[in-house]
JSON list of C-alpha atoms in Angstrom, two decimals:
[
{"chain": "A", "resi": 12, "resn": "MET", "atom": "CA", "xyz": [0.00, 0.00, 0.00]},
{"chain": "A", "resi": 13, "resn": "ALA", "atom": "CA", "xyz": [1.14, 3.53, -0.58]},
{"chain": "A", "resi": 14, "resn": "THR", "atom": "CA", "xyz": [0.58, 4.15, 3.11]},
{"chain": "A", "resi": 15, "resn": "THR", "atom": "CA", "xyz": [3.03, 1.40, 4.02]},
{"chain": "A", "resi": 16, "resn": "HIS", "atom": "CA", "xyz": [5.65, 3.13, 1.89]},
{"chain": "A", "resi": 17, "resn": "VAL", "atom": "CA", "xyz": [4.87, 6.41, 3.66]},
{"chain": "A", "resi": 18, "resn": "PHE", "atom": "CA", "xyz": [5.32, 4.76, 7.05]},
{"chain": "A", "resi": 19, "resn": "VAL", "atom": "CA", "xyz": [8.71, 3.36, 5.98]},
{"chain": "A", "resi": 20, "resn": "GLY", "atom": "CA", "xyz": [9.75, 6.87, 5.03]},
{"chain": "A", "resi": 21, "resn": "LEU", "atom": "CA", "xyz": [8.46, 8.22, 8.33]},
{"chain": "A", "resi": 22, "resn": "VAL", "atom": "CA", "xyz": [10.57, 5.68, 10.23]},
{"chain": "A", "resi": 23, "resn": "LEU", "atom": "CA", "xyz": [13.61, 7.14, 8.46]},
{"chain": "A", "resi": 24, "resn": "ALA", "atom": "CA", "xyz": [12.40, 10.68, 9.16]},
{"chain": "A", "resi": 25, "resn": "GLY", "atom": "CA", "xyz": [11.79, 9.76, 12.79]},
{"chain": "A", "resi": 26, "resn": "ALA", "atom": "CA", "xyz": [15.45, 8.84, 13.16]},
{"chain": "A", "resi": 27, "resn": "VAL", "atom": "CA", "xyz": [16.35, 12.26, 11.76]},
{"chain": "A", "resi": 28, "resn": "ALA", "atom": "CA", "xyz": [13.86, 13.96, 14.10]},
{"chain": "A", "resi": 29, "resn": "LEU", "atom": "CA", "xyz": [15.42, 12.27, 17.13]},
{"chain": "A", "resi": 30, "resn": "VAL", "atom": "CA", "xyz": [18.89, 13.55, 16.19]},
{"chain": "A", "resi": 31, "resn": "ALA", "atom": "CA", "xyz": [17.86, 16.95, 14.82]},
{"chain": "A", "resi": 32, "resn": "PRO", "atom": "CA", "xyz": [14.38, 17.92, 16.09]},
{"chain": "A", "resi": 33, "resn": "ASP", "atom": "CA", "xyz": [14.59, 21.33, 14.41]},
{"chain": "A", "resi": 34, "resn": "VAL", "atom": "CA", "xyz": [14.32, 19.65, 10.97]},
{"chain": "A", "resi": 35, "resn": "GLY", "atom": "CA", "xyz": [12.03, 16.81, 12.03]},
{"chain": "A", "resi": 36, "resn": "THR", "atom": "CA", "xyz": [8.95, 18.22, 10.32]},
{"chain": "A", "resi": 37, "resn": "ALA", "atom": "CA", "xyz": [10.90, 18.83, 7.10]},
{"chain": "A", "resi": 38, "resn": "ALA", "atom": "CA", "xyz": [12.17, 15.25, 7.27]},
{"chain": "A", "resi": 39, "resn": "ALA", "atom": "CA", "xyz": [8.59, 14.01, 7.71]},
{"chain": "A", "resi": 40, "resn": "ILE", "atom": "CA", "xyz": [7.31, 16.06, 4.76]},
{"chain": "A", "resi": 41, "resn": "GLY", "atom": "CA", "xyz": [10.11, 14.77, 2.52]},
{"chain": "A", "resi": 42, "resn": "ALA", "atom": "CA", "xyz": [9.49, 11.20, 3.66]},
{"chain": "A", "resi": 43, "resn": "VAL", "atom": "CA", "xyz": [5.74, 11.34, 3.04]},
{"chain": "A", "resi": 44, "resn": "LEU", "atom": "CA", "xyz": [6.19, 12.83, -0.43]},
{"chain": "A", "resi": 45, "resn": "GLY", "atom": "CA", "xyz": [9.03, 10.44, -1.30]},
{"chain": "A", "resi": 46, "resn": "GLY", "atom": "CA", "xyz": [7.06, 7.46, -0.05]},
{"chain": "A", "resi": 47, "resn": "LEU", "atom": "CA", "xyz": [4.16, 8.40, -2.30]},
{"chain": "A", "resi": 48, "resn": "PHE", "atom": "CA", "xyz": [6.03, 9.74, -5.34]},
{"chain": "A", "resi": 49, "resn": "PRO", "atom": "CA", "xyz": [6.83, 6.49, -7.21]},
{"chain": "A", "resi": 50, "resn": "ASP", "atom": "CA", "xyz": [3.13, 5.57, -7.22]},
{"chain": "A", "resi": 51, "resn": "VAL", "atom": "CA", "xyz": [2.26, 8.71, -9.17]},
{"chain": "A", "resi": 52, "resn": "ASP", "atom": "CA", "xyz": [3.12, 6.51, -12.17]},
{"chain": "A", "resi": 53, "resn": "VAL", "atom": "CA", "xyz": [-0.18, 4.70, -11.68]},
{"chain": "A", "resi": 54, "resn": "VAL", "atom": "CA", "xyz": [-1.47, 7.12, -14.33]},
{"chain": "A", "resi": 55, "resn": "ALA", "atom": "CA", "xyz": [1.27, 5.97, -16.74]},
{"chain": "A", "resi": 56, "resn": "THR", "atom": "CA", "xyz": [2.95, 2.55, -16.63]},
{"chain": "A", "resi": 57, "resn": "HIS", "atom": "CA", "xyz": [2.72, 1.62, -12.96]},
{"chain": "A", "resi": 58, "resn": "ARG", "atom": "CA", "xyz": [5.87, 0.34, -11.28]},
{"chain": "A", "resi": 59, "resn": "TRP", "atom": "CA", "xyz": [7.88, 1.29, -14.37]},
{"chain": "A", "resi": 60, "resn": "THR", "atom": "CA", "xyz": [7.67, 5.02, -15.05]},
{"chain": "A", "resi": 61, "resn": "LEU", "atom": "CA", "xyz": [8.69, 6.43, -11.63]},
{"chain": "A", "resi": 62, "resn": "HIS", "atom": "CA", "xyz": [9.99, 3.32, -9.87]},
{"chain": "A", "resi": 63, "resn": "TYR", "atom": "CA", "xyz": [13.78, 3.10, -9.87]},
{"chain": "A", "resi": 64, "resn": "PRO", "atom": "CA", "xyz": [14.91, 0.33, -7.50]},
{"chain": "A", "resi": 65, "resn": "VAL", "atom": "CA", "xyz": [18.57, 1.06, -8.33]},
{"chain": "A", "resi": 66, "resn": "TYR", "atom": "CA", "xyz": [18.81, 4.66, -9.51]},
{"chain": "A", "resi": 67, "resn": "TYR", "atom": "CA", "xyz": [17.18, 6.37, -6.51]},
{"chain": "A", "resi": 68, "resn": "TRP", "atom": "CA", "xyz": [19.89, 5.03, -4.18]},
{"chain": "A", "resi": 69, "resn": "PRO", "atom": "CA", "xyz": [22.85, 7.08, -5.48]},
{"chain": "A", "resi": 70, "resn": "VAL", "atom": "CA", "xyz": [20.70, 10.21, -5.44]},
{"chain": "A", "resi": 71, "resn": "ALA", "atom": "CA", "xyz": [19.55, 9.34, -1.91]},
{"chain": "A", "resi": 72, "resn": "GLY", "atom": "CA", "xyz": [23.16, 8.87, -0.86]},
{"chain": "A", "resi": 73, "resn": "LEU", "atom": "CA", "xyz": [24.31, 12.16, -2.35]},
{"chain": "A", "resi": 74, "resn": "SER", "atom": "CA", "xyz": [21.36, 14.09, -0.94]},
{"chain": "A", "resi": 75, "resn": "SER", "atom": "CA", "xyz": [21.99, 12.53, 2.49]},
{"chain": "A", "resi": 76, "resn": "VAL", "atom": "CA", "xyz": [25.64, 13.61, 2.39]},
{"chain": "A", "resi": 77, "resn": "LEU", "atom": "CA", "xyz": [24.49, 17.11, 1.45]},
{"chain": "A", "resi": 78, "resn": "ALA", "atom": "CA", "xyz": [21.97, 17.13, 4.32]},
{"chain": "A", "resi": 79, "resn": "VAL", "atom": "CA", "xyz": [24.71, 16.16, 6.80]},
{"chain": "A", "resi": 80, "resn": "ALA", "atom": "CA", "xyz": [27.19, 18.68, 5.36]},
{"chain": "A", "resi": 81, "resn": "ARG", "atom": "CA", "xyz": [24.67, 21.53, 5.02]},
{"chain": "A", "resi": 82, "resn": "PRO", "atom": "CA", "xyz": [21.72, 20.72, 7.25]},
{"chain": "A", "resi": 83, "resn": "SER", "atom": "CA", "xyz": [18.62, 22.74, 6.49]},
{"chain": "A", "resi": 84, "resn": "ALA", "atom": "CA", "xyz": [14.94, 22.03, 6.12]},
{"chain": "A", "resi": 85, "resn": "VAL", "atom": "CA", "xyz": [15.36, 21.81, 2.33]},
{"chain": "A", "resi": 86, "resn": "THR", "atom": "CA", "xyz": [18.39, 19.49, 2.27]},
{"chain": "A", "resi": 87, "resn": "VAL", "atom": "CA", "xyz": [16.90, 17.20, 4.93]},
{"chain": "A", "resi": 88, "resn": "ALA", "atom": "CA", "xyz": [13.54, 17.06, 3.13]},
{"chain": "A", "resi": 89, "resn": "LEU", "atom": "CA", "xyz": [15.31, 16.19, -0.14]},
{"chain": "A", "resi": 90, "resn": "ALA", "atom": "CA", "xyz": [17.34, 13.46, 1.55]},
{"chain": "A", "resi": 91, "resn": "THR", "atom": "CA", "xyz": [14.32, 11.83, 3.17]},
{"chain": "A", "resi": 92, "resn": "PHE", "atom": "CA", "xyz": [12.35, 12.22, -0.07]},
{"chain": "A", "resi": 93, "resn": "PHE", "atom": "CA", "xyz": [14.93, 10.27, -2.07]},
{"chain": "A", "resi": 94, "resn": "LEU", "atom": "CA", "xyz": [15.52, 7.71, 0.70]},
{"chain": "A", "resi": 95, "resn": "ALA", "atom": "CA", "xyz": [11.78, 7.03, 0.94]},
{"chain": "A", "resi": 96, "resn": "ALA", "atom": "CA", "xyz": [11.43, 6.83, -2.87]},
{"chain": "A", "resi": 97, "resn": "ALA", "atom": "CA", "xyz": [14.38, 4.43, -3.01]},
{"chain": "A", "resi": 98, "resn": "CYS", "atom": "CA", "xyz": [12.92, 2.22, -0.29]},
{"chain": "A", "resi": 99, "resn": "HIS", "atom": "CA", "xyz": [9.52, 2.29, -1.99]},
{"chain": "A", "resi": 100, "resn": "SER", "atom": "CA", "xyz": [10.88, 1.27, -5.38]},
{"chain": "A", "resi": 101, "resn": "LEU", "atom": "CA", "xyz": [13.04, -1.53, -4.04]},
{"chain": "A", "resi": 102, "resn": "SER", "atom": "CA", "xyz": [10.48, -2.84, -1.57]},
{"chain": "A", "resi": 103, "resn": "ASP", "atom": "CA", "xyz": [7.85, -3.29, -4.27]},
{"chain": "A", "resi": 104, "resn": "ALA", "atom": "CA", "xyz": [9.89, -6.32, -5.35]},
{"chain": "A", "resi": 105, "resn": "LEU", "atom": "CA", "xyz": [9.28, -7.83, -1.91]},
{"chain": "A", "resi": 106, "resn": "GLY", "atom": "CA", "xyz": [5.53, -7.84, -2.41]},
{"chain": "A", "resi": 107, "resn": "GLY", "atom": "CA", "xyz": [3.13, -9.33, -4.89]},
{"chain": "A", "resi": 108, "resn": "SER", "atom": "CA", "xyz": [3.10, -8.95, -8.62]},
{"chain": "A", "resi": 109, "resn": "HIS", "atom": "CA", "xyz": [1.94, -5.92, -10.53]},
{"chain": "A", "resi": 110, "resn": "GLU", "atom": "CA", "xyz": [-1.58, -6.92, -11.56]},
{"chain": "A", "resi": 111, "resn": "LEU", "atom": "CA", "xyz": [-5.19, -6.26, -10.64]},
{"chain": "A", "resi": 112, "resn": "GLU", "atom": "CA", "xyz": [-5.49, -9.47, -8.61]},
{"chain": "A", "resi": 113, "resn": "PRO", "atom": "CA", "xyz": [-1.94, -10.22, -7.40]},
{"chain": "A", "resi": 114, "resn": "TRP", "atom": "CA", "xyz": [-3.15, -12.98, -5.04]},
{"chain": "A", "resi": 115, "resn": "THR", "atom": "CA", "xyz": [-3.77, -15.16, -8.09]},
{"chain": "A", "resi": 116, "resn": "GLY", "atom": "CA", "xyz": [-0.08, -15.13, -8.95]},
{"chain": "A", "resi": 117, "resn": "ARG", "atom": "CA", "xyz": [-0.76, -15.10, -12.70]},
{"chain": "A", "resi": 118, "resn": "ARG", "atom": "CA", "xyz": [2.12, -12.68, -13.27]},
{"chain": "A", "resi": 119, "resn": "ASP", "atom": "CA", "xyz": [5.52, -12.44, -11.69]},
{"chain": "A", "resi": 120, "resn": "ARG", "atom": "CA", "xyz": [6.38, -8.81, -12.49]},
{"chain": "A", "resi": 121, "resn": "ALA", "atom": "CA", "xyz": [6.92, -6.76, -9.34]},
{"chain": "A", "resi": 122, "resn": "VAL", "atom": "CA", "xyz": [8.82, -3.64, -10.38]},
{"chain": "A", "resi": 123, "resn": "TYR", "atom": "CA", "xyz": [10.82, -2.64, -13.43]},
{"chain": "A", "resi": 124, "resn": "SER", "atom": "CA", "xyz": [14.56, -2.13, -12.98]},
{"chain": "A", "resi": 125, "resn": "HIS", "atom": "CA", "xyz": [15.83, 0.29, -15.60]},
{"chain": "A", "resi": 126, "resn": "TYR", "atom": "CA", "xyz": [19.38, -0.58, -14.53]},
{"chain": "A", "resi": 127, "resn": "HIS", "atom": "CA", "xyz": [18.87, -4.28, -15.26]},
{"chain": "A", "resi": 128, "resn": "GLY", "atom": "CA", "xyz": [16.55, -3.65, -18.22]},
{"chain": "A", "resi": 129, "resn": "ARG", "atom": "CA", "xyz": [13.91, -6.07, -16.96]},
{"chain": "A", "resi": 130, "resn": "TRP", "atom": "CA", "xyz": [11.07, -6.60, -14.54]},
{"chain": "A", "resi": 131, "resn": "LEU", "atom": "CA", "xyz": [12.15, -7.87, -11.12]},
{"chain": "A", "resi": 132, "resn": "ALA", "atom": "CA", "xyz": [10.26, -10.91, -9.91]},
{"chain": "A", "resi": 133, "resn": "ALA", "atom": "CA", "xyz": [7.76, -10.63, -7.08]},
{"chain": "A", "resi": 134, "resn": "ARG", "atom": "CA", "xyz": [9.15, -12.13, -3.88]},
{"chain": "A", "resi": 135, "resn": "ARG", "atom": "CA", "xyz": [5.71, -12.16, -2.19]},
{"chain": "A", "resi": 136, "resn": "TRP", "atom": "CA", "xyz": [7.07, -11.63, 1.34]},
{"chain": "A", "resi": 137, "resn": "ILE", "atom": "CA", "xyz": [3.99, -9.43, 1.60]},
{"chain": "A", "resi": 138, "resn": "ALA", "atom": "CA", "xyz": [1.38, -11.30, -0.43]},
{"chain": "A", "resi": 139, "resn": "TYR", "atom": "CA", "xyz": [-0.02, -8.21, -2.18]},
{"chain": "A", "resi": 140, "resn": "ASP", "atom": "CA", "xyz": [-0.77, -4.55, -1.55]},
{"chain": "A", "resi": 141, "resn": "GLY", "atom": "CA", "xyz": [-3.67, -4.31, 0.85]},
{"chain": "A", "resi": 142, "resn": "SER", "atom": "CA", "xyz": [-3.21, -7.85, 2.18]},
{"chain": "A", "resi": 143, "resn": "PRO", "atom": "CA", "xyz": [-3.62, -8.52, 5.91]},
{"chain": "A", "resi": 144, "resn": "GLY", "atom": "CA", "xyz": [0.18, -8.80, 6.13]},
{"chain": "A", "resi": 145, "resn": "ASP", "atom": "CA", "xyz": [0.58, -5.43, 4.44]},
{"chain": "A", "resi": 146, "resn": "LEU", "atom": "CA", "xyz": [-1.88, -3.87, 6.88]},
{"chain": "A", "resi": 147, "resn": "ALA", "atom": "CA", "xyz": [-0.06, -5.43, 9.84]},
{"chain": "A", "resi": 148, "resn": "LEU", "atom": "CA", "xyz": [3.28, -4.14, 8.56]},
{"chain": "A", "resi": 149, "resn": "ALA", "atom": "CA", "xyz": [1.79, -0.66, 8.05]},
{"chain": "A", "resi": 150, "resn": "ALA", "atom": "CA", "xyz": [0.46, -0.64, 11.62]},
{"chain": "A", "resi": 151, "resn": "VAL", "atom": "CA", "xyz": [3.84, -1.67, 13.07]},
{"chain": "A", "resi": 152, "resn": "LEU", "atom": "CA", "xyz": [5.71, 0.89, 10.98]},
{"chain": "A", "resi": 153, "resn": "ALA", "atom": "CA", "xyz": [3.28, 3.64, 12.06]},
{"chain": "A", "resi": 154, "resn": "VAL", "atom": "CA", "xyz": [4.07, 3.25, 15.77]},
{"chain": "A", "resi": 155, "resn": "PRO", "atom": "CA", "xyz": [7.42, 5.09, 15.82]},
{"chain": "A", "resi": 156, "resn": "SER", "atom": "CA", "xyz": [5.85, 8.11, 14.12]},
{"chain": "A", "resi": 157, "resn": "LEU", "atom": "CA", "xyz": [3.15, 8.23, 16.76]},
{"chain": "A", "resi": 158, "resn": "LEU", "atom": "CA", "xyz": [5.86, 8.40, 19.42]},
{"chain": "A", "resi": 159, "resn": "VAL", "atom": "CA", "xyz": [8.31, 10.80, 17.78]},
{"chain": "A", "resi": 160, "resn": "PHE", "atom": "CA", "xyz": [6.46, 13.46, 15.83]},
{"chain": "A", "resi": 161, "resn": "ASP", "atom": "CA", "xyz": [4.29, 16.42, 16.72]},
{"chain": "A", "resi": 162, "resn": "PRO", "atom": "CA", "xyz": [0.48, 16.24, 16.74]},
{"chain": "A", "resi": 163, "resn": "ALA", "atom": "CA", "xyz": [0.12, 17.31, 13.08]},
{"chain": "A", "resi": 164, "resn": "VAL", "atom": "CA", "xyz": [2.20, 14.39, 11.83]},
{"chain": "A", "resi": 165, "resn": "ARG", "atom": "CA", "xyz": [0.50, 12.03, 14.29]},
{"chain": "A", "resi": 166, "resn": "ARG", "atom": "CA", "xyz": [-2.91, 13.05, 12.90]},
{"chain": "A", "resi": 167, "resn": "LEU", "atom": "CA", "xyz": [-1.63, 12.31, 9.39]},
{"chain": "A", "resi": 168, "resn": "VAL", "atom": "CA", "xyz": [-0.40, 8.90, 10.57]},
{"chain": "A", "resi": 169, "resn": "VAL", "atom": "CA", "xyz": [-3.73, 8.04, 12.20]},
{"chain": "A", "resi": 170, "resn": "ALA", "atom": "CA", "xyz": [-5.65, 9.18, 9.10]},
{"chain": "A", "resi": 171, "resn": "SER", "atom": "CA", "xyz": [-3.32, 7.08, 6.94]},
{"chain": "A", "resi": 172, "resn": "LEU", "atom": "CA", "xyz": [-3.94, 4.06, 9.15]},
{"chain": "A", "resi": 173, "resn": "VAL", "atom": "CA", "xyz": [-7.70, 4.53, 8.70]},
{"chain": "A", "resi": 174, "resn": "VAL", "atom": "CA", "xyz": [-7.19, 4.71, 4.93]},
{"chain": "A", "resi": 175, "resn": "SER", "atom": "CA", "xyz": [-5.02, 1.57, 5.13]},
{"chain": "A", "resi": 176, "resn": "ILE", "atom": "CA", "xyz": [-7.72, -0.35, 6.97]},
{"chain": "A", "resi": 177, "resn": "GLY", "atom": "CA", "xyz": [-10.36, 0.74, 4.47]},
{"chain": "A", "resi": 178, "resn": "TYR", "atom": "CA", "xyz": [-8.15, -0.20, 1.53]},
{"chain": "A", "resi": 179, "resn": "ALA", "atom": "CA", "xyz": [-7.33, -3.60, 3.04]},
{"chain": "A", "resi": 180, "resn": "VAL", "atom": "CA", "xyz": [-11.02, -4.32, 3.62]},
{"chain": "A", "resi": 181, "resn": "LEU", "atom": "CA", "xyz": [-12.06, -3.21, 0.12]},
{"chain": "A", "resi": 182, "resn": "ARG", "atom": "CA", "xyz": [-9.03, -4.36, -1.89]},
{"chain": "A", "resi": 183, "resn": "ARG", "atom": "CA", "xyz": [-10.41, -7.68, -3.09]},
{"chain": "A", "resi": 184, "resn": "PRO", "atom": "CA", "xyz": [-14.02, -6.55, -3.69]},
{"chain": "A", "resi": 185, "resn": "ILE", "atom": "CA", "xyz": [-12.86, -3.56, -5.74]},
{"chain": "A", "resi": 186, "resn": "ALA", "atom": "CA", "xyz": [-10.52, -5.77, -7.77]},
{"chain": "A", "resi": 187, "resn": "ALA", "atom": "CA", "xyz": [-13.31, -8.27, -8.38]},
{"chain": "A", "resi": 188, "resn": "LEU", "atom": "CA", "xyz": [-15.63, -5.51, -9.56]},
{"chain": "A", "resi": 189, "resn": "LEU", "atom": "CA", "xyz": [-12.96, -4.09, -11.87]},
{"chain": "A", "resi": 190, "resn": "GLU", "atom": "CA", "xyz": [-12.18, -7.55, -13.21]},
{"chain": "A", "resi": 191, "resn": "ARG", "atom": "CA", "xyz": [-15.88, -8.05, -14.07]},
{"chain": "A", "resi": 192, "resn": "LEU", "atom": "CA", "xyz": [-16.00, -4.64, -15.74]},
{"chain": "A", "resi": 193, "resn": "LEU", "atom": "CA", "xyz": [-12.74, -5.12, -17.60]},
{"chain": "A", "resi": 194, "resn": "GLY", "atom": "CA", "xyz": [-13.60, -8.67, -18.55]},
{"chain": "A", "resi": 195, "resn": "SER", "atom": "CA", "xyz": [-17.00, -7.66, -19.88]},
{"chain": "A", "resi": 196, "resn": "GLY", "atom": "CA", "xyz": [-15.49, -5.04, -22.15]},
{"chain": "A", "resi": 197, "resn": "SER", "atom": "CA", "xyz": [-17.29, -2.20, -20.33]},
{"chain": "A", "resi": 198, "resn": "VAL", "atom": "CA", "xyz": [-14.01, -0.59, -19.38]},
{"chain": "A", "resi": 199, "resn": "PRO", "atom": "CA", "xyz": [-11.04, -0.59, -21.75]},
{"chain": "A", "resi": 200, "resn": "ARG", "atom": "CA", "xyz": [-7.82, -2.21, -20.52]}
]
């Protein structure tokens, strides 16, 4: 789930906030945006257009060095943005395949690696986005943010957990409805 990726980013931002509380909010903003950013490609070719499981890492490394050398709200936000985007892109390979009903396992494409020039296989450590395991992971990853950040970030985390629960509950029914619509020719593929 996109929210799980956000919570991963917020764990990273939480570590920054513990060391440098003055840039904690900037770290959180960068992490939230970076955790979400790769999934903007859902309007293009999902898990291909903005997912870079290799190429985000050097940028994340360089932006992190810059944030340490010249700490400011902007450099810290950029560093957490790229770290969260890198984690998001790479971690998609740990989940289910990129398809409407990933629990069927009909496809084995998790995320495209531009570096390798191929789709990386789905590892299925988390069965699929919105699975009970994904929801459990999201809940565990949300806890540090509830302990570290100010009330505004905590409200965002709680709202994201509510969205996660709703998505997990509706994931399969929505996919089944879309499959019926797509299969009937009512909606173009």
